[in-house]
PDB file of C-alpha atoms in Angstrom:
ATOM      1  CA  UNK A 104      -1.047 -19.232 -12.751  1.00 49.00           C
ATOM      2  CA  UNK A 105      -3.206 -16.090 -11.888  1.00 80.00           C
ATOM      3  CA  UNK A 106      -1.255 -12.705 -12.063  1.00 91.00           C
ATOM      4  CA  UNK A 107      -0.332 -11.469  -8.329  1.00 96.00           C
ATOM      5  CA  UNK A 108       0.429  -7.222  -8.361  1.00 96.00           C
ATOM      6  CA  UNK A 109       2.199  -5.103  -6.003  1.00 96.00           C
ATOM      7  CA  UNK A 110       1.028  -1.734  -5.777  1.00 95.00           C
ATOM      8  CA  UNK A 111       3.613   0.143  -4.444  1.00 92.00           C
ATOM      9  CA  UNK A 112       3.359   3.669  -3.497  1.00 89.00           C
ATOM     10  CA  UNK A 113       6.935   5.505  -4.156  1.00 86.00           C
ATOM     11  CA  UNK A 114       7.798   8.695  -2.582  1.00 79.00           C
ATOM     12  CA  UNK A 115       9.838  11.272  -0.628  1.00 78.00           C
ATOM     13  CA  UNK A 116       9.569  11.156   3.150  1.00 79.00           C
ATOM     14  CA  UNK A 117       6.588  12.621   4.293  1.00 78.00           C
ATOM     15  CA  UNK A 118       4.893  12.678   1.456  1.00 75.00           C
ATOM     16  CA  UNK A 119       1.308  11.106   2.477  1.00 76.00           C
ATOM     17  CA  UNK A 120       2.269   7.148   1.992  1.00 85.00           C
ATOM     18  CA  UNK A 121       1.392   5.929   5.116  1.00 89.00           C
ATOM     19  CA  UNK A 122      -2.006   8.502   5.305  1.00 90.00           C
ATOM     20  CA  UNK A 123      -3.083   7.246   2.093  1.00 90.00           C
ATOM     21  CA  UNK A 124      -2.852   3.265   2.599  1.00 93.00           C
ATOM     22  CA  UNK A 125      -4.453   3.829   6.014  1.00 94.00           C
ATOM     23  CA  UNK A 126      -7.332   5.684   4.389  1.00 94.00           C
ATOM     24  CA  UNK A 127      -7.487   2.342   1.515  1.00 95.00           C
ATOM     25  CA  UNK A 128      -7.543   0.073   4.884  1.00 95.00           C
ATOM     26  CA  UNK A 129     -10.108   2.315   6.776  1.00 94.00           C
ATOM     27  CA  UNK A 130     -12.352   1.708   3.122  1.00 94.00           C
ATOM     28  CA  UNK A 131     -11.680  -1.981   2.637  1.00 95.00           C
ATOM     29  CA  UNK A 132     -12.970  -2.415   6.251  1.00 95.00           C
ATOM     30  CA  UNK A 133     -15.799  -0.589   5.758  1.00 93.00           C
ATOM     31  CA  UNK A 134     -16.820  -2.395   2.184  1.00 91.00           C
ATOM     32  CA  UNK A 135     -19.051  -5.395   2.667  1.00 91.00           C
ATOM     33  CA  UNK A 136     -17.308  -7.456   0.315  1.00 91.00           C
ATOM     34  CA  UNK A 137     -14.234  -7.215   2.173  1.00 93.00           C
ATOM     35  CA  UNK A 138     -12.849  -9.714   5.211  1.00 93.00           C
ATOM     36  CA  UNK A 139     -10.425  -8.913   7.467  1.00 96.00           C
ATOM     37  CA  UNK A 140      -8.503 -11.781   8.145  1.00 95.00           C
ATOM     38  CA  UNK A 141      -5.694 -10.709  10.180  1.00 96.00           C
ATOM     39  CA  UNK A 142      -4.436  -7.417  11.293  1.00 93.00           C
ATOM     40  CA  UNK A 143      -0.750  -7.383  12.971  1.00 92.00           C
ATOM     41  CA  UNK A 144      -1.000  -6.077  16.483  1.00 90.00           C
ATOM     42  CA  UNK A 145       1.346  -3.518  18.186  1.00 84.00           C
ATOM     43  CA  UNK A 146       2.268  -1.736  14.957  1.00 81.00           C
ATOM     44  CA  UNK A 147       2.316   1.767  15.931  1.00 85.00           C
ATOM     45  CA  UNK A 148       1.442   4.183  13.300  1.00 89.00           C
ATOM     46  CA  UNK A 149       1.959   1.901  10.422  1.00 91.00           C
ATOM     47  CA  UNK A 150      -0.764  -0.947   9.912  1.00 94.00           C
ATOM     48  CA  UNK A 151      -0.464  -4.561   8.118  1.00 95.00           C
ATOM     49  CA  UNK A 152      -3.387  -5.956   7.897  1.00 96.00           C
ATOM     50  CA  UNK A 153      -4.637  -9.044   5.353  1.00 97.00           C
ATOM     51  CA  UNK A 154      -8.010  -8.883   3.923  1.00 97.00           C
ATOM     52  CA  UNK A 155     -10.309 -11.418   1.520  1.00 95.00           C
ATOM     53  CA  UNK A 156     -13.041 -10.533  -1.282  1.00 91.00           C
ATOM     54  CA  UNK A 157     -14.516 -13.134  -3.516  1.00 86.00           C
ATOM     55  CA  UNK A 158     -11.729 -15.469  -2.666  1.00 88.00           C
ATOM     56  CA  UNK A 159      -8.764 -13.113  -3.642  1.00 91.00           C
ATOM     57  CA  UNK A 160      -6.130 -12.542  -0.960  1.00 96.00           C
ATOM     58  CA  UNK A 161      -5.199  -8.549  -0.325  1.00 97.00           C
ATOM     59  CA  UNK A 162      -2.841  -7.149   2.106  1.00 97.00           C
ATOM     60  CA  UNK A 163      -1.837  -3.801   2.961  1.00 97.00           C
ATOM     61  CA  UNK A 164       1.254  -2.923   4.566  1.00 94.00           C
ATOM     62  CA  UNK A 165       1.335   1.105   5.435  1.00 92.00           C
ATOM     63  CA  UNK A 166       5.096   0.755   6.346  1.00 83.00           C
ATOM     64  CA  UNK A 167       8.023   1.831   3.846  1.00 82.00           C
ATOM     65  CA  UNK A 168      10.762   3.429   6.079  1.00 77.00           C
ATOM     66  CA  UNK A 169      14.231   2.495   5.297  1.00 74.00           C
ATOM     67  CA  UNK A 170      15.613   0.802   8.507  1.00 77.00           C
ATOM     68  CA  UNK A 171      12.204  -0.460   9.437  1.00 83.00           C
ATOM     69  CA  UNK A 172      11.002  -4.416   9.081  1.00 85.00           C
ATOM     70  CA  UNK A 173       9.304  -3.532   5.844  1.00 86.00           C
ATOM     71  CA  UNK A 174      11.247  -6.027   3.854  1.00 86.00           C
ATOM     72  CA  UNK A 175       9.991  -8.427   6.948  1.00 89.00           C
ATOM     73  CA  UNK A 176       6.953  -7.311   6.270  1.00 92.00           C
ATOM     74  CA  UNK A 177       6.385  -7.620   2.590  1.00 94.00           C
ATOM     75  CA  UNK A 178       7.760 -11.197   2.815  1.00 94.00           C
ATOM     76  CA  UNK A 179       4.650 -11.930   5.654  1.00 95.00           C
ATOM     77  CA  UNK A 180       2.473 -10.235   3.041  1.00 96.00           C
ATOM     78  CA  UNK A 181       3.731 -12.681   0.262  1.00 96.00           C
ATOM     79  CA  UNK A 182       3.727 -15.616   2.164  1.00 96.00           C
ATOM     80  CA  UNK A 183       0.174 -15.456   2.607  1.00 96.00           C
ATOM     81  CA  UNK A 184      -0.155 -15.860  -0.758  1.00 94.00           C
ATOM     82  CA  UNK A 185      -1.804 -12.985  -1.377  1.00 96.00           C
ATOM     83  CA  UNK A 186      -3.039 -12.104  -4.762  1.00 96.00           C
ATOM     84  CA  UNK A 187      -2.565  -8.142  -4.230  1.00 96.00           C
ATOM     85  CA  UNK A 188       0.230  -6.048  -1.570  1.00 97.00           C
ATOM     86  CA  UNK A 189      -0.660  -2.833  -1.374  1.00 96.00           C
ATOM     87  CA  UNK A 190       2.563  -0.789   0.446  1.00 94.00           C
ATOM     88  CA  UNK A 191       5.202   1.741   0.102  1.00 89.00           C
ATOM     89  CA  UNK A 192       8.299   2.892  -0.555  1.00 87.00           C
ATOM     90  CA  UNK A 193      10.902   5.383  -0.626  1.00 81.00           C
ATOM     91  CA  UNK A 194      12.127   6.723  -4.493  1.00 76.00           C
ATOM     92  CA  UNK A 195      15.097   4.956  -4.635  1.00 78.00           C
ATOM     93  CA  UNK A 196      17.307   2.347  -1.976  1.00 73.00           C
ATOM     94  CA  UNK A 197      16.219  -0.325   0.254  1.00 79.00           C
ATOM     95  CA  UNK A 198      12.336  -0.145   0.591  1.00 80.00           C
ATOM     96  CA  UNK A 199      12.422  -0.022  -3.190  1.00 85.00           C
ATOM     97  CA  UNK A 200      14.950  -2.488  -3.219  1.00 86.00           C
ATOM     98  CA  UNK A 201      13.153  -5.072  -1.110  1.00 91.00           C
ATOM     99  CA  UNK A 202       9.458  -4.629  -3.236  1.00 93.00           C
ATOM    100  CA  UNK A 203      11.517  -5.318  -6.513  1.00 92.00           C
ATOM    101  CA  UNK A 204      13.226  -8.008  -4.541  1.00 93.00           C
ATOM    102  CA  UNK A 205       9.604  -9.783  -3.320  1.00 93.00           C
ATOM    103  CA  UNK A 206       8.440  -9.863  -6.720  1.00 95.00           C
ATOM    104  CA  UNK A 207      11.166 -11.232  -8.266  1.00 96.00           C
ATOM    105  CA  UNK A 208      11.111 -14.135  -6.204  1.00 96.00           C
ATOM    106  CA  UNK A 209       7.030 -14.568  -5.524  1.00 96.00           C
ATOM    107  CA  UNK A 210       6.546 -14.050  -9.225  1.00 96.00           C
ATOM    108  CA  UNK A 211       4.330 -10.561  -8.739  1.00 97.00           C
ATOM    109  CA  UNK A 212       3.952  -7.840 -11.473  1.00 96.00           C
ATOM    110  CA  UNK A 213       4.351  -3.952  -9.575  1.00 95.00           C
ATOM    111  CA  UNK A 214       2.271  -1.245 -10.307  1.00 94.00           C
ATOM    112  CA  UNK A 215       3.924   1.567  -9.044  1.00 91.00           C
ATOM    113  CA  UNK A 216       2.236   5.082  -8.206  1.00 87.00           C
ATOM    114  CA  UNK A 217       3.496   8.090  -6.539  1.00 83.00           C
ATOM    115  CA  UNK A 218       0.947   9.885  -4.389  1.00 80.00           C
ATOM    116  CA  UNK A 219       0.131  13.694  -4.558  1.00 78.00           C
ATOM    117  CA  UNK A 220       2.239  16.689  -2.974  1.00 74.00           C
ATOM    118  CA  UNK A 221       2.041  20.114  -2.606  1.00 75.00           C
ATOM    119  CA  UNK A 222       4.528  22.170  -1.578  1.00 74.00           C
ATOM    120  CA  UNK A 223       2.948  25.827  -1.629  1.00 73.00           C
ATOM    121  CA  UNK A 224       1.085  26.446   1.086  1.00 70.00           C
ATOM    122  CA  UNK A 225      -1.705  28.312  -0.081  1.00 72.00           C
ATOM    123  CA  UNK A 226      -2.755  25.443  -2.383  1.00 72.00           C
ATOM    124  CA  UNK A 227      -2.792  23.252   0.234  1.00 69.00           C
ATOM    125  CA  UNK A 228      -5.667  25.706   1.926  1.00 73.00           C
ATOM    126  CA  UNK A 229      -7.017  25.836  -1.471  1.00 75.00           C
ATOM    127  CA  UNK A 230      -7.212  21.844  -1.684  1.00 75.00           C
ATOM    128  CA  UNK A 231      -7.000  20.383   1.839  1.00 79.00           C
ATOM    129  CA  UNK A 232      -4.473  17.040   1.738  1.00 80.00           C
ATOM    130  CA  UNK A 233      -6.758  14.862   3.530  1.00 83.00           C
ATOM    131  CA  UNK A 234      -9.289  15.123   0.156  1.00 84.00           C
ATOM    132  CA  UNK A 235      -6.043  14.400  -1.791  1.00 83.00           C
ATOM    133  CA  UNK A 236      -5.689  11.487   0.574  1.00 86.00           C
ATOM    134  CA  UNK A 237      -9.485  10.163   0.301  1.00 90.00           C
ATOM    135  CA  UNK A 238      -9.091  10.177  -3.602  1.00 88.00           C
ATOM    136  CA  UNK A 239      -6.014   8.431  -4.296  1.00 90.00           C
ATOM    137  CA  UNK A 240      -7.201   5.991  -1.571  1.00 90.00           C
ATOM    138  CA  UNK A 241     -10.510   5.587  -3.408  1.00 92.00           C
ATOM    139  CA  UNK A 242      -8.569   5.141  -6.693  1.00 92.00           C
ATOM    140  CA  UNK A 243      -6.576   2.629  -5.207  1.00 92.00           C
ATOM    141  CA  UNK A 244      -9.821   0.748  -4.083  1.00 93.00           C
ATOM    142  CA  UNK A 245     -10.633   0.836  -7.592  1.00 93.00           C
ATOM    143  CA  UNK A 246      -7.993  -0.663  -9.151  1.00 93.00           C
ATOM    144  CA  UNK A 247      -8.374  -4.056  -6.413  1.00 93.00           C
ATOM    145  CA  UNK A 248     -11.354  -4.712  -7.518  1.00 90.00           C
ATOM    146  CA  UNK A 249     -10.304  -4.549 -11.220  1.00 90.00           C
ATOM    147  CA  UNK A 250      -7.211  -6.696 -10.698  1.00 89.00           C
TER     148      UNK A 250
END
């Protein structure tokens, strides 16, 4: 059996999670090689959408609030039978909880991450967060096509 990954973004609240895996959905639709498949309507601010390239199965689910249907959501994304979930998570509790929960019983591998932060203002003139964001999103692109 192929290898399936979870790469799972792990942070603090309002730390850039959901601005980051937006920006790696925003790039996948704009690469040729990748499909959209499916993209869940009525989500709000948080997107799940399921994506082909060369035959591999990728989905990206932006949403990783405790309380929330994330674990709902991760088990959609696994039931594709997606090779690759791309989502997020809180440090510690039930969003982490439920991604170590999916790939214990889907059989994936999870490559965690934790996006940047700055907390001093002046850096963040100094390095503006949405080319932070671009970056780690382009990064994350990366590593898809290498898995």
């Amino acid at each position: 059996m192929e290898k399936k990954f979870i790469i799972c973004d792990y942070a603090k609240a309002n730390w850039g999670k959901t601005e980051t895996l937006l920006e790696v959905i925003s790039l996948l639709k704009g690469k040729p090689q990748f499909t959209l498949i499916y993209e869940k309507p009525n989500t709000g601010k948080d997107k799940w959408c399921h994506f082909e390239m060369n035959g591999k199965s990728v989905v990206i689910s932006t949403l990783g609030d405790p309380y929330s249907v994330q674990p709902l959501w991760l088990e959609d994304a696994a039931n594709t039978g997606a090779e690759i979930i791309v989502t997020a998570s809180r440090t510690s509790g039930s969003t982490e909880n439920a991604v170590y929960d999916i790939a214990k019983r889907y059989g994936y591998e999870v490559i965690w991450f934790q996006n940047f932060h700055l907390d001093n203002p002046a850096l963040v003139g100094l390095l503006p967060m949405t080319v932070v964001r671009k970056i780690e999103s382009e990064r994350i692109v990366e590593i898809i096509d290498i898995l």
